[in-house]
Short mmCIF file of C-alpha atoms in Angstrom, two decimals:
data_model
loop_
_atom_site.label_atom_id
_atom_site.label_comp_id
_atom_site.label_asym_id
_atom_site.label_seq_id
_atom_site.Cartn_x
_atom_site.Cartn_y
_atom_site.Cartn_z
CA MET A 23 124.64 133.70 163.43
CA ARG A 24 121.26 135.47 163.46
CA VAL A 25 120.84 139.19 163.68
CA PHE A 26 117.46 140.98 164.32
CA LEU A 27 117.40 144.58 162.93
CA ILE A 28 114.79 147.30 163.16
CA ALA A 29 114.69 150.31 161.04
CA GLY A 30 111.69 152.73 160.58
CA GLU A 31 112.79 155.35 158.09
CA PRO A 32 114.77 155.80 155.01
CA SER A 33 117.95 157.07 156.78
CA GLY A 34 117.65 153.90 159.09
CA ASP A 35 117.10 151.61 156.15
CA LYS A 36 120.36 152.99 154.58
CA LEU A 37 122.34 152.34 157.80
CA GLY A 38 120.95 148.97 158.27
CA ALA A 39 121.81 147.89 154.59
CA ALA A 40 125.37 149.06 155.04
CA LEU A 41 125.69 147.10 158.21
CA MET A 42 124.25 144.08 156.83
CA GLN A 43 126.65 144.16 153.96
CA GLY A 44 129.59 144.57 156.43
CA LEU A 45 128.37 141.71 158.57
CA ARG A 46 127.91 139.33 155.57
CA ALA A 47 131.35 140.08 154.26
CA ARG A 48 132.76 138.71 157.71
CA VAL A 49 130.16 136.13 158.74
CA PRO A 50 128.87 134.79 155.35
CA ASP A 51 126.26 132.45 156.83
CA VAL A 52 124.59 135.32 158.99
CA GLU A 53 120.87 135.32 158.94
CA PHE A 54 118.88 138.57 159.18
CA VAL A 55 115.41 139.08 160.33
CA GLY A 56 113.41 142.21 161.59
CA ILE A 57 111.89 145.44 160.06
CA GLY A 58 113.35 147.39 157.32
CA GLY A 59 112.76 149.14 154.03
CA GLU A 60 113.73 148.56 150.30
CA LEU A 61 117.65 148.80 150.94
CA MET A 62 117.56 146.15 153.71
CA ILE A 63 115.08 144.01 151.90
CA GLU A 64 117.62 144.08 148.86
CA GLN A 65 120.20 142.73 151.26
CA GLY A 66 118.13 139.80 152.17
CA LEU A 67 115.56 141.04 155.00
CA ASP A 68 112.07 139.79 154.94
CA SER A 69 110.52 142.60 156.81
CA LEU A 70 107.89 141.69 159.37
CA PHE A 71 105.50 144.51 158.21
CA PRO A 72 106.06 147.76 156.08
CA MET A 73 108.64 150.04 157.68
CA ASP A 74 106.68 153.10 157.23
CA GLU A 75 104.13 152.07 159.89
CA ILE A 76 106.43 152.91 162.63
CA SER A 77 107.81 156.07 161.21
CA VAL A 78 106.26 158.71 163.40
CA MET A 79 107.89 161.75 164.75
CA GLY A 80 106.44 164.55 167.25
CA ILE A 81 104.52 164.08 170.43
CA THR A 82 101.16 164.74 169.12
CA GLU A 83 101.67 162.34 166.20
CA ILE A 84 102.85 159.68 168.55
CA LEU A 85 99.93 160.10 170.83
CA SER A 86 97.36 160.09 167.84
CA GLN A 87 98.87 156.62 166.75
CA TYR A 88 99.65 155.30 170.28
CA ARG A 89 97.56 152.22 170.14
CA ALA A 90 98.80 150.93 166.86
CA LEU A 91 102.38 151.76 167.72
CA LYS A 92 101.97 149.95 171.10
CA ARG A 93 100.71 146.99 169.30
CA ARG A 94 103.51 146.86 166.82
CA ILE A 95 106.23 147.48 169.76
CA ARG A 96 104.74 144.38 171.60
CA GLU A 97 104.54 142.23 168.32
CA THR A 98 108.16 143.34 167.44
CA ALA A 99 109.66 142.38 170.90
CA ASP A 100 107.89 139.05 170.86
CA ALA A 101 109.32 138.31 167.51
CA VAL A 102 112.81 139.24 168.62
CA ILE A 103 112.47 136.91 171.67
CA ASP A 104 111.13 134.03 169.67
CA ALA A 105 113.96 134.45 167.01
CA ARG A 106 116.60 134.28 169.80
CA PRO A 107 119.13 136.23 167.72
CA GLU A 108 122.84 136.70 168.85
CA VAL A 109 122.05 140.52 168.89
CA LEU A 110 119.25 142.82 168.28
CA VAL A 111 120.19 145.98 166.43
CA THR A 112 117.74 148.82 166.87
CA ILE A 113 118.52 151.62 164.27
CA ASP A 114 117.59 155.24 165.28
CA LEU A 115 113.78 155.90 165.81
CA PRO A 116 114.15 155.91 169.55
CA GLU A 117 110.48 156.28 170.19
CA PHE A 118 109.88 152.80 168.82
CA SER A 119 113.00 151.02 169.00
CA LEU A 120 114.05 151.73 172.64
CA ARG A 121 110.60 150.55 173.84
CA VAL A 122 111.16 147.26 171.95
CA ALA A 123 114.60 147.01 173.61
CA ARG A 124 113.16 147.47 177.01
CA LEU A 125 110.61 144.65 176.47
CA VAL A 126 113.27 142.42 175.00
CA LYS A 127 115.58 142.91 177.94
CA ALA A 128 112.64 142.24 180.29
CA GLY A 129 112.12 138.86 178.78
CA SER A 130 115.54 137.73 177.66
CA ASP A 131 119.27 138.17 178.04
CA ILE A 132 119.60 139.07 174.18
CA ARG A 133 122.41 141.62 173.54
CA VAL A 134 121.02 145.02 172.35
CA CYS A 135 122.93 147.48 170.14
CA HIS A 136 121.47 150.65 169.17
CA TYR A 137 122.83 152.33 166.11
CA VAL A 138 122.58 155.99 166.10
CA ALA A 139 123.28 157.64 169.55
CA PRO A 140 120.54 159.76 170.86
CA THR A 141 121.11 163.49 170.67
CA VAL A 142 121.72 163.93 174.43
CA TRP A 143 124.21 166.74 173.56
CA ALA A 144 121.15 168.67 172.27
CA TRP A 145 118.28 167.85 174.52
CA ARG A 146 117.19 165.50 177.26
CA PRO A 147 120.71 164.41 178.42
CA GLY A 148 118.95 161.97 180.97
CA ARG A 149 118.07 159.66 178.05
CA ALA A 150 121.51 158.10 178.12
CA ALA A 151 121.35 156.90 181.68
CA LYS A 152 117.75 155.52 180.85
CA MET A 153 118.51 153.64 177.92
CA ALA A 154 121.81 152.04 179.59
CA ALA A 155 119.27 149.87 181.47
CA HIS A 156 118.37 147.90 178.31
CA VAL A 157 121.10 148.71 175.72
CA ASP A 158 124.53 147.17 175.84
CA GLN A 159 126.21 149.01 173.09
CA VAL A 160 125.79 152.13 170.85
CA LEU A 161 127.02 152.76 167.37
CA ALA A 162 127.62 156.52 166.97
CA LEU A 163 127.55 158.54 163.73
CA LEU A 164 129.07 161.67 165.07
CA PRO A 165 132.64 161.91 166.35
CA PHE A 166 131.81 163.77 169.64
CA GLU A 167 129.15 161.37 170.91
CA PRO A 168 131.00 158.43 172.58
CA PRO A 169 131.82 160.25 175.70
CA TYR A 170 128.16 160.83 176.41
CA MET A 171 127.24 157.16 175.99
CA GLU A 172 130.28 155.87 177.80
CA ALA A 173 129.60 158.12 180.92
CA ALA A 174 126.24 156.43 181.18
CA GLY A 175 127.86 152.93 181.23
CA MET A 176 127.48 151.71 177.66
CA ARG A 177 129.98 150.73 175.10
CA CYS A 178 130.17 153.26 172.36
CA ASP A 179 131.91 153.01 168.92
CA PHE A 180 132.14 156.07 166.53
CA VAL A 181 131.58 154.16 163.20
CA GLY A 182 131.12 157.24 160.98
CA HIS A 183 128.38 158.14 158.79
CA PRO A 184 127.56 156.21 155.49
CA VAL A 185 126.86 159.30 153.68
CA VAL A 186 130.56 159.76 153.14
CA THR A 187 130.71 156.59 150.96
CA ASP A 188 127.55 157.47 148.94
CA PRO A 189 128.13 157.47 145.20
CA GLN A 190 127.93 160.87 143.74
CA ALA A 191 126.77 161.90 140.26
CA SER A 192 129.50 162.96 137.71
CA PRO A 193 129.39 166.09 135.45
CA SER A 194 128.14 164.02 132.69
CA ASP A 195 125.26 162.66 134.90
CA GLU A 196 124.29 166.08 135.85
CA ALA A 197 124.47 167.27 132.17
CA ALA A 198 122.25 164.28 131.23
CA PHE A 199 119.79 165.10 133.96
CA ARG A 200 119.36 168.70 132.77
CA LEU A 201 119.07 167.72 129.25
CA LYS A 202 116.54 164.91 129.90
CA HIS A 203 114.23 167.54 131.93
CA GLY A 204 114.83 170.55 129.72
CA LEU A 205 116.54 172.58 132.49
CA GLY A 206 119.12 174.05 130.26
CA GLU A 207 121.26 176.62 132.25
CA ALA A 208 118.55 177.60 134.65
CA PRO A 209 119.17 177.78 138.26
CA VAL A 210 117.75 174.95 140.21
CA CYS A 211 116.38 174.89 143.76
CA LEU A 212 115.69 171.24 145.36
CA LEU A 213 112.58 171.06 147.75
CA LEU A 214 113.11 168.28 150.34
CA PRO A 215 110.29 168.41 152.90
CA GLY A 216 111.09 165.11 154.60
CA SER A 217 110.73 161.43 154.47
CA ARG A 218 107.95 161.02 157.06
CA ARG A 219 104.14 161.56 156.39
CA SER A 220 103.99 163.95 159.43
CA GLU A 221 106.95 166.14 158.00
CA VAL A 222 105.57 166.32 154.40
CA THR A 223 102.03 167.24 155.72
CA ARG A 224 103.21 169.83 158.10
CA LEU A 225 106.01 171.47 156.03
CA GLY A 226 104.38 171.03 152.61
CA PRO A 227 102.33 174.25 152.85
CA VAL A 228 105.37 176.20 154.07
CA PHE A 229 107.55 175.00 151.22
CA ALA A 230 104.87 175.65 148.68
CA GLU A 231 104.45 179.31 149.83
CA VAL A 232 108.36 179.69 149.79
CA ALA A 233 108.17 178.36 146.22
CA GLU A 234 105.63 180.83 145.39
CA ARG A 235 107.70 183.66 146.55
CA LEU A 236 111.00 182.36 144.94
CA HIS A 237 109.07 182.17 141.62
CA GLU A 238 107.86 185.80 141.98
CA MET A 239 111.57 186.87 142.87
CA ASN A 240 113.20 184.64 140.26
CA PRO A 241 111.02 183.26 137.48
CA ASP A 242 113.84 181.42 135.92
CA LEU A 243 114.35 179.23 138.91
CA ARG A 244 113.34 175.68 138.32
CA LEU A 245 111.91 173.76 141.36
CA VAL A 246 112.74 169.99 141.66
CA LEU A 247 111.17 167.75 144.29
CA PRO A 248 112.87 164.42 144.90
CA ALA A 249 110.25 162.36 146.64
CA ALA A 250 111.22 159.72 149.26
CA GLY A 251 109.34 156.36 148.53
CA PRO A 252 107.20 156.17 151.73
CA VAL A 253 105.87 159.69 151.19
CA ALA A 254 105.70 159.83 147.23
CA GLU A 255 102.02 160.18 147.06
CA LEU A 256 101.94 163.25 149.32
CA ALA A 257 105.08 164.65 147.53
CA ALA A 258 103.17 164.29 144.22
CA ALA A 259 100.30 166.28 145.48
CA LEU A 260 102.72 168.95 146.83
CA CYS A 261 104.28 169.12 143.48
CA ASP A 262 100.89 169.94 141.85
CA ARG A 263 100.75 173.05 143.98
CA LEU A 264 104.27 174.41 142.97
CA PRO A 265 104.46 177.31 140.52
CA GLY A 266 106.30 177.29 137.24
CA GLN A 267 107.30 173.98 135.88
CA PRO A 268 108.13 171.91 138.99
CA LEU A 269 109.84 168.43 138.48
CA LEU A 270 108.77 165.48 140.68
CA ILE A 271 111.48 162.78 140.85
CA ASP A 272 109.09 159.90 141.72
CA PRO A 273 110.62 156.53 142.73
CA ARG A 274 107.32 154.56 142.54
CA GLY A 275 107.18 151.81 139.88
CA ARG A 276 110.84 152.43 139.03
CA ASP A 277 114.04 150.29 139.40
CA PRO A 278 115.42 151.36 142.82
CA GLU A 279 118.89 151.98 141.68
CA GLU A 280 117.73 153.92 138.68
CA ALA A 281 115.63 156.16 140.87
CA ARG A 282 118.40 156.72 143.29
CA ALA A 283 120.87 157.74 140.43
CA GLU A 284 118.35 160.26 139.27
CA LYS A 285 118.15 161.78 142.80
CA ARG A 286 121.99 161.92 143.03
CA ALA A 287 121.96 163.68 139.53
CA ALA A 288 119.36 166.10 140.83
CA PHE A 289 121.55 166.96 143.75
CA ALA A 290 124.41 167.49 141.64
CA ALA A 291 122.31 169.76 139.28
CA ALA A 292 120.91 171.83 142.15
CA ASP A 293 122.33 175.32 142.93
CA VAL A 294 120.53 175.46 146.28
CA ALA A 295 118.28 173.27 148.41
CA LEU A 296 115.51 173.98 150.90
CA ALA A 297 115.42 170.91 153.21
CA ALA A 298 113.83 169.56 156.35
CA SER A 299 116.09 169.09 159.36
CA GLY A 300 117.70 165.74 159.40
CA THR A 301 120.13 163.45 157.64
CA VAL A 302 119.38 165.07 154.19
CA SER A 303 121.68 167.95 155.19
CA LEU A 304 124.50 165.56 154.98
CA GLU A 305 123.54 164.17 151.86
CA LEU A 306 123.31 167.66 150.35
CA ALA A 307 126.86 168.39 151.91
CA ALA A 308 128.26 165.24 150.29
CA ALA A 309 127.09 166.32 146.96
CA GLY A 310 128.47 169.88 147.69
CA THR A 311 124.81 171.37 147.37
CA PRO A 312 124.38 174.66 149.33
CA MET A 313 121.14 174.74 151.57
CA VAL A 314 118.86 176.28 153.77
CA VAL A 315 117.12 174.10 156.46
CA ALA A 316 113.53 174.47 157.91
CA TYR A 317 111.53 172.54 160.26
CA ASP A 318 108.54 172.82 162.19
CA MET A 319 106.18 170.58 164.55
CA ASN A 320 102.79 171.03 166.25
CA TRP A 321 102.40 173.52 169.01
CA LEU A 322 102.82 171.19 171.84
CA SER A 323 105.96 169.42 170.47
CA ARG A 324 107.34 172.96 169.77
CA GLN A 325 106.80 174.21 173.17
CA ILE A 326 108.33 171.32 174.85
CA ILE A 327 111.29 170.71 172.66
CA GLY A 328 111.87 174.29 172.49
CA ARG A 329 112.43 174.37 176.38
CA LEU A 330 114.53 171.39 176.43
CA LEU A 331 116.96 172.20 173.46
CA ARG A 332 120.50 172.64 174.73
CA THR A 333 122.19 173.73 171.58
CA ASP A 334 121.66 176.73 169.25
CA THR A 335 121.57 174.82 166.06
CA VAL A 336 120.01 171.49 164.95
CA THR A 337 121.57 171.27 161.48
CA LEU A 338 124.10 168.59 161.43
CA VAL A 339 126.44 170.30 159.09
CA ASN A 340 126.62 173.18 161.53
CA LEU A 341 127.31 170.83 164.37
CA VAL A 342 130.07 168.68 162.92
CA ALA A 343 131.92 171.57 161.20
CA GLU A 344 131.52 173.64 164.25
CA SER A 345 130.07 176.52 162.30
CA ARG A 346 126.81 178.25 161.81
CA THR A 347 126.99 178.73 157.94
CA ILE A 348 123.83 176.81 157.11
CA PRO A 349 120.68 179.10 157.72
CA GLU A 350 117.98 177.38 159.73
CA PHE A 351 114.42 178.22 160.45
CA ILE A 352 113.08 175.99 163.35
CA GLY A 353 109.67 176.07 165.14
CA ALA A 354 108.13 179.54 165.10
CA ASN A 355 110.85 180.80 162.87
CA CYS A 356 109.79 178.43 159.96
CA ARG A 357 108.06 181.14 158.01
CA PRO A 358 107.84 181.51 154.35
CA GLY A 359 109.14 185.00 153.89
CA PRO A 360 112.54 184.67 155.72
CA ILE A 361 113.00 181.25 154.38
CA ALA A 362 112.60 182.49 150.70
CA ASP A 363 114.91 185.42 151.49
CA ALA A 364 117.62 183.07 152.77
CA VAL A 365 117.24 180.63 149.84
CA LEU A 366 117.86 183.62 147.47
CA ARG A 367 121.02 184.83 149.51
CA VAL A 368 122.60 181.32 149.47
CA LEU A 369 121.77 181.03 145.73
CA GLU A 370 123.70 184.33 145.14
CA ALA A 371 126.69 183.38 147.52
CA PRO A 372 127.01 179.59 147.71
CA GLN A 373 130.84 179.49 148.47
CA GLU A 374 130.34 180.43 152.17
CA GLN A 375 129.02 176.90 152.92
CA ALA A 376 131.82 175.07 150.81
CA ARG A 377 134.37 174.76 153.57
CA ALA A 378 131.81 173.62 156.16
CA MET A 379 130.47 170.95 153.84
CA ARG A 380 133.96 169.69 153.07
CA LEU A 381 135.06 169.55 156.85
CA THR A 382 131.90 167.87 157.78
CA MET A 383 132.58 165.09 155.37
CA GLU A 384 136.28 164.71 156.67
CA ARG A 385 135.08 164.46 160.19
CA LEU A 386 132.37 161.97 159.37
CA GLY A 387 135.01 159.48 157.86
CA ARG A 388 135.37 160.36 154.24
CA GLY A 389 138.66 158.72 153.06
CA GLY A 390 138.59 156.15 155.77
CA PRO A 391 137.04 152.69 156.11
CA PRO A 392 133.39 152.37 155.01
CA PRO A 393 131.20 153.09 157.96
CA GLY A 394 129.18 149.95 157.29
CA ASP A 395 132.28 147.78 157.72
CA ARG A 396 133.25 149.85 160.90
CA ALA A 397 129.84 149.17 162.29
CA ALA A 398 129.91 145.37 161.49
CA ARG A 399 133.29 145.17 163.28
CA ALA A 400 131.90 146.98 166.16
CA VAL A 401 128.92 144.77 166.54
CA LEU A 402 131.05 141.74 166.19
CA ALA A 403 133.56 143.04 168.68
CA GLY A 404 130.77 143.64 171.13
CA LEU A 405 129.79 140.01 170.91
CA GLY A 406 133.46 138.82 171.42
CA ILE A 407 133.67 137.48 167.95
CA VAL A 408 137.03 138.06 166.27
CA ASP A 409 136.93 139.81 163.21
CA PRO A 410 138.43 137.61 160.37
CA GLU A 411 139.69 140.71 158.60
CA GLY A 412 141.11 142.27 161.82
CA SER A 413 139.70 145.27 163.72
#
């Protein structure tokens, strides 16, 4: 059995790796081809080209790299058709993945499964009907998503979110982290400006100014910046601009598991986090780390998306827990002053977020079968293959 997978950012790489593990447990001779990052490569994928070449978000950013992306889309679709897999699994990154799926369907009868349902409940609901023309099945991370996909004519399986099975740092790991970096009992604030180059470039100056304000108001506060691999160089440059004694957790040149363990320890040691909108809010919730979310985009993207948005929050913890306990500053509201004030309020009263974070983990599948296994079972069921372990 051959499976072609496409992932274009760290969160997708994580989903892909867990799915690969689940498939191999059930079909030992499965062969994987496609595009992915370090986690998928560790699972045996030989990526066609570096994953970060297709990790682009935002209308202006996509337009500025349109020719290069179009070439990669065509190249990837041709590779899928040539490989003749039993199934193509595209993982998130709809700007790239669904264009590849369209070309693949136009040139073959290969089954297409898209992992991570588009946020049609938040904006552009017509996307579900459009993707149904070239997507056979959707794997949903959020429990309320299947009805939207099924209404458009696609099979949709809620498989849970892999964040619920992430290993968490122990108290001794946290203590060792603080000792290693000389943090003592100082309060710690994580800065998480994103995993895409466009995000770090745009949010970096805002986060740096927030850091300046926090340092002025609380000089004892220590800043820690865990860098995502694809943007480590940008994160290092940002860290050089931060006040006090900032700590950069740089994964470059390190054993991947060692780097991930240090990141987990940083999350556990943190008293508060300022994070870009996205999956990282769930990682923080899994670690029980209170947070503030901020995100901005270029003017054109802001105007278009702002008019299309159908929900009053974009933070996943707020959405899944059906609460609004996580402060967020999106678009025009992404301003250093209010953000810094919110970080300090959360630092002083973190307990308000605890219930929402616990409920989010429960609803995403904590305590149940691992999402990677559930995703593998759903993919095999979509192919009509009986799961040897039972589904």
